[in-house]
CSV table of C-alpha atoms in Angstrom, one decimal:
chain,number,residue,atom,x,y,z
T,152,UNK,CA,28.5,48.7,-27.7
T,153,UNK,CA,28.2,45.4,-25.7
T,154,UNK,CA,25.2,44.9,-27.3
T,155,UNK,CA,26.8,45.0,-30.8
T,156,UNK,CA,29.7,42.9,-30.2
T,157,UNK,CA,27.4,40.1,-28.2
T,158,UNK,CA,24.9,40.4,-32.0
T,159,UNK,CA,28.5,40.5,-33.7
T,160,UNK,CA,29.4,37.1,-32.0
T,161,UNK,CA,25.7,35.3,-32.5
T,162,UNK,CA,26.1,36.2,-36.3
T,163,UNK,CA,29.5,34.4,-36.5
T,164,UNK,CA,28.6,31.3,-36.0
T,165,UNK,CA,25.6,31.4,-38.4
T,166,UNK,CA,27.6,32.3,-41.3
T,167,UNK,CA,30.0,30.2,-40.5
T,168,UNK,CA,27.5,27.3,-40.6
T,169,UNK,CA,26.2,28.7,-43.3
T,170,UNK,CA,29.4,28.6,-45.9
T,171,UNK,CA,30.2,25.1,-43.9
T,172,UNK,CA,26.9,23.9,-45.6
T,173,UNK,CA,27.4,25.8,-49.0
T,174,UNK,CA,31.4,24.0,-49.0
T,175,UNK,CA,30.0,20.7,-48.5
T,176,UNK,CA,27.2,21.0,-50.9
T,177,UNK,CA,29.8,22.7,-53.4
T,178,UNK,CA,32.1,19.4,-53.1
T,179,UNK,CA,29.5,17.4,-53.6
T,180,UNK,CA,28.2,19.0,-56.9
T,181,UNK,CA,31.5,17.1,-59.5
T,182,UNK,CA,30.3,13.7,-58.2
T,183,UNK,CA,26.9,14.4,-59.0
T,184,UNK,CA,27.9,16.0,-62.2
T,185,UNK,CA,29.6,13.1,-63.4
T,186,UNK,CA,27.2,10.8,-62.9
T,187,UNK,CA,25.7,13.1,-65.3
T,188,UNK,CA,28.6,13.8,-67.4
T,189,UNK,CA,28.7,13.0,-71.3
T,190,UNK,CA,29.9,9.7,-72.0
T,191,UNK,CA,33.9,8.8,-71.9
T,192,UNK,CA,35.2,9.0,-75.6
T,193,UNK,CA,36.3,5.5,-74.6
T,194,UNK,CA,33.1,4.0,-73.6
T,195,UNK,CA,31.0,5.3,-76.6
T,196,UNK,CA,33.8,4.0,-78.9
T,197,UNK,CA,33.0,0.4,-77.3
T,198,UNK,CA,29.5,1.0,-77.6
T,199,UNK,CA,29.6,1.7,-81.1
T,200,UNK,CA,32.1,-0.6,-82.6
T,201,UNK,CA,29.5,-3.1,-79.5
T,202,UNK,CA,26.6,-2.9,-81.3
T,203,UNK,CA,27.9,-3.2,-85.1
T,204,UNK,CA,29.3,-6.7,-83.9
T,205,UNK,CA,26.2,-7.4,-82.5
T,206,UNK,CA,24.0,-6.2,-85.9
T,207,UNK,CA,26.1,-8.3,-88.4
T,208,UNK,CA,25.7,-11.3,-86.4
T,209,UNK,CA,21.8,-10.4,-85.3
T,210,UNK,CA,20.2,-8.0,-87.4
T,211,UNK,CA,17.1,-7.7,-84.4
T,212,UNK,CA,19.3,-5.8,-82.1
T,213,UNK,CA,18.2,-2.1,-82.0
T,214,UNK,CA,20.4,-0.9,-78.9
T,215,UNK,CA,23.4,-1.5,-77.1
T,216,UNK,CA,23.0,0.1,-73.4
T,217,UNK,CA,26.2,0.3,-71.4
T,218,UNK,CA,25.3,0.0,-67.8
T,219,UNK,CA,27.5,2.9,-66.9
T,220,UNK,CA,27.8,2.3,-62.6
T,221,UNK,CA,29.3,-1.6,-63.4
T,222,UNK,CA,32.1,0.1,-65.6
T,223,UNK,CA,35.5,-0.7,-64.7
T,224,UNK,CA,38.0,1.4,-67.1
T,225,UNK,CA,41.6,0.8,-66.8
T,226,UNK,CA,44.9,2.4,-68.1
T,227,UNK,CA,47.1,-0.7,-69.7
T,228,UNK,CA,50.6,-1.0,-70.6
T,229,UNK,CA,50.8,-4.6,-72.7
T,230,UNK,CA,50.7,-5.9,-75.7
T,231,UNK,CA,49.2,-9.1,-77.0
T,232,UNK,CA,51.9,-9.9,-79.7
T,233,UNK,CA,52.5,-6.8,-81.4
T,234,UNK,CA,49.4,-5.4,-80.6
T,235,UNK,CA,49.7,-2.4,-77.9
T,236,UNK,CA,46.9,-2.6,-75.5
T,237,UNK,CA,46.2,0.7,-73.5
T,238,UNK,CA,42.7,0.4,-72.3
T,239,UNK,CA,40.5,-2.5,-70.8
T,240,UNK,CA,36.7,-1.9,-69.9
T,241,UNK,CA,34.7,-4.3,-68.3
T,242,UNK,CA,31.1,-4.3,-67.7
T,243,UNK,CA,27.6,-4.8,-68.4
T,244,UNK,CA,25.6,-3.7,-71.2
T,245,UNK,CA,22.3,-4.4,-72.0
T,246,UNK,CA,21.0,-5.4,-75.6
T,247,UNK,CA,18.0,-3.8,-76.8
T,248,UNK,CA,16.1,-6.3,-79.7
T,249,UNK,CA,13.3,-4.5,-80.9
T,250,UNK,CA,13.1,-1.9,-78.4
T,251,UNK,CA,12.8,-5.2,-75.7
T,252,UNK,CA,15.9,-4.9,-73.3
T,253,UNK,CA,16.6,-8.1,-71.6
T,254,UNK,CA,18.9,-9.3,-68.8
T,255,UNK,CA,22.6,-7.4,-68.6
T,256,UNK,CA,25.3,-9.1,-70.6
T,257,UNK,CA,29.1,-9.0,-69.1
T,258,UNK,CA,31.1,-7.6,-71.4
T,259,UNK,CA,34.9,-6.8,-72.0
T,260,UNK,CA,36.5,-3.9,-74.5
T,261,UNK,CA,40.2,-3.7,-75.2
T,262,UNK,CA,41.4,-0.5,-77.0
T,263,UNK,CA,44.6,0.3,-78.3
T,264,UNK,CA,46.8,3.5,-79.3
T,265,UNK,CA,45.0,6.6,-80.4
T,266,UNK,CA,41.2,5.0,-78.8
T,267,UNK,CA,41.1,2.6,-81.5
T,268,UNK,CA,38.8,-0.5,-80.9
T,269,UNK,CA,40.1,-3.7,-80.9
T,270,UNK,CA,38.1,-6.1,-79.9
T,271,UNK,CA,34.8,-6.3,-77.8
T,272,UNK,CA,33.3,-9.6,-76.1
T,273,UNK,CA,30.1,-10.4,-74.7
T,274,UNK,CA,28.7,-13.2,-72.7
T,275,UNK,CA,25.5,-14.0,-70.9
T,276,UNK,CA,26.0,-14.0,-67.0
């Protein structure tokens, strides 16, 4: 019996090192996931509305590629005028002219009720 109880107490501390392990690498696994994750509905309705500025004024540009680690997103309460404004992103984005991708731009999106897109701003840094 001493025998069983002295195996008993060595295998203890190997399972508990090994669920230790297993719960740090399963917290781990939603950062990494989102750094994977789909695109925020927000973000893609920049992008979009981005790059059809962008065309009408520069027919060249073939992409707009949001650099998604620079993005700040933030909840708003305010209006400018009348206009609620409920969302500001800020950023960098790249544009893609004829598949060439050149230095990030800086660029700023303001959205208002229900996601919709009003106004997006770039500039050269």
């Amino acid at each position: 019996m001493p025998a069983l109880v002295a195996g008993f107490r060595k295998e203890i501390p190997m399972k508990l090192a090994a669920f230790a392990a297993a719960a740090v690498l399963v917290s781990l696994l939603p950062e990494i996931a989102s750094a994977q994750a789909v695109e925020d509905p927000v973000v893609n309705a920049c992008k979009n509305t981005g790059l059809l500025a962008l065309q009408e004024r520069s027919p060249d540009i073939t992409d707009l590629v949001m650099d998604m680690e620079s993005l700040a997103i933030s909840k708003a309460d305010t209006k400018v005028e009348d206009v609620a404004i409920k969302t500001v992103i800020l950023g960098e984005a790249y544009i893609a002219r004829k598949e060439k991708t050149g230095k990030p731009d800086r660029f700023v999106c303001l959205l208002g009720d229900k996601g919709k897109v009003l106004l997006t701003f770039f500039t050269a840094q």
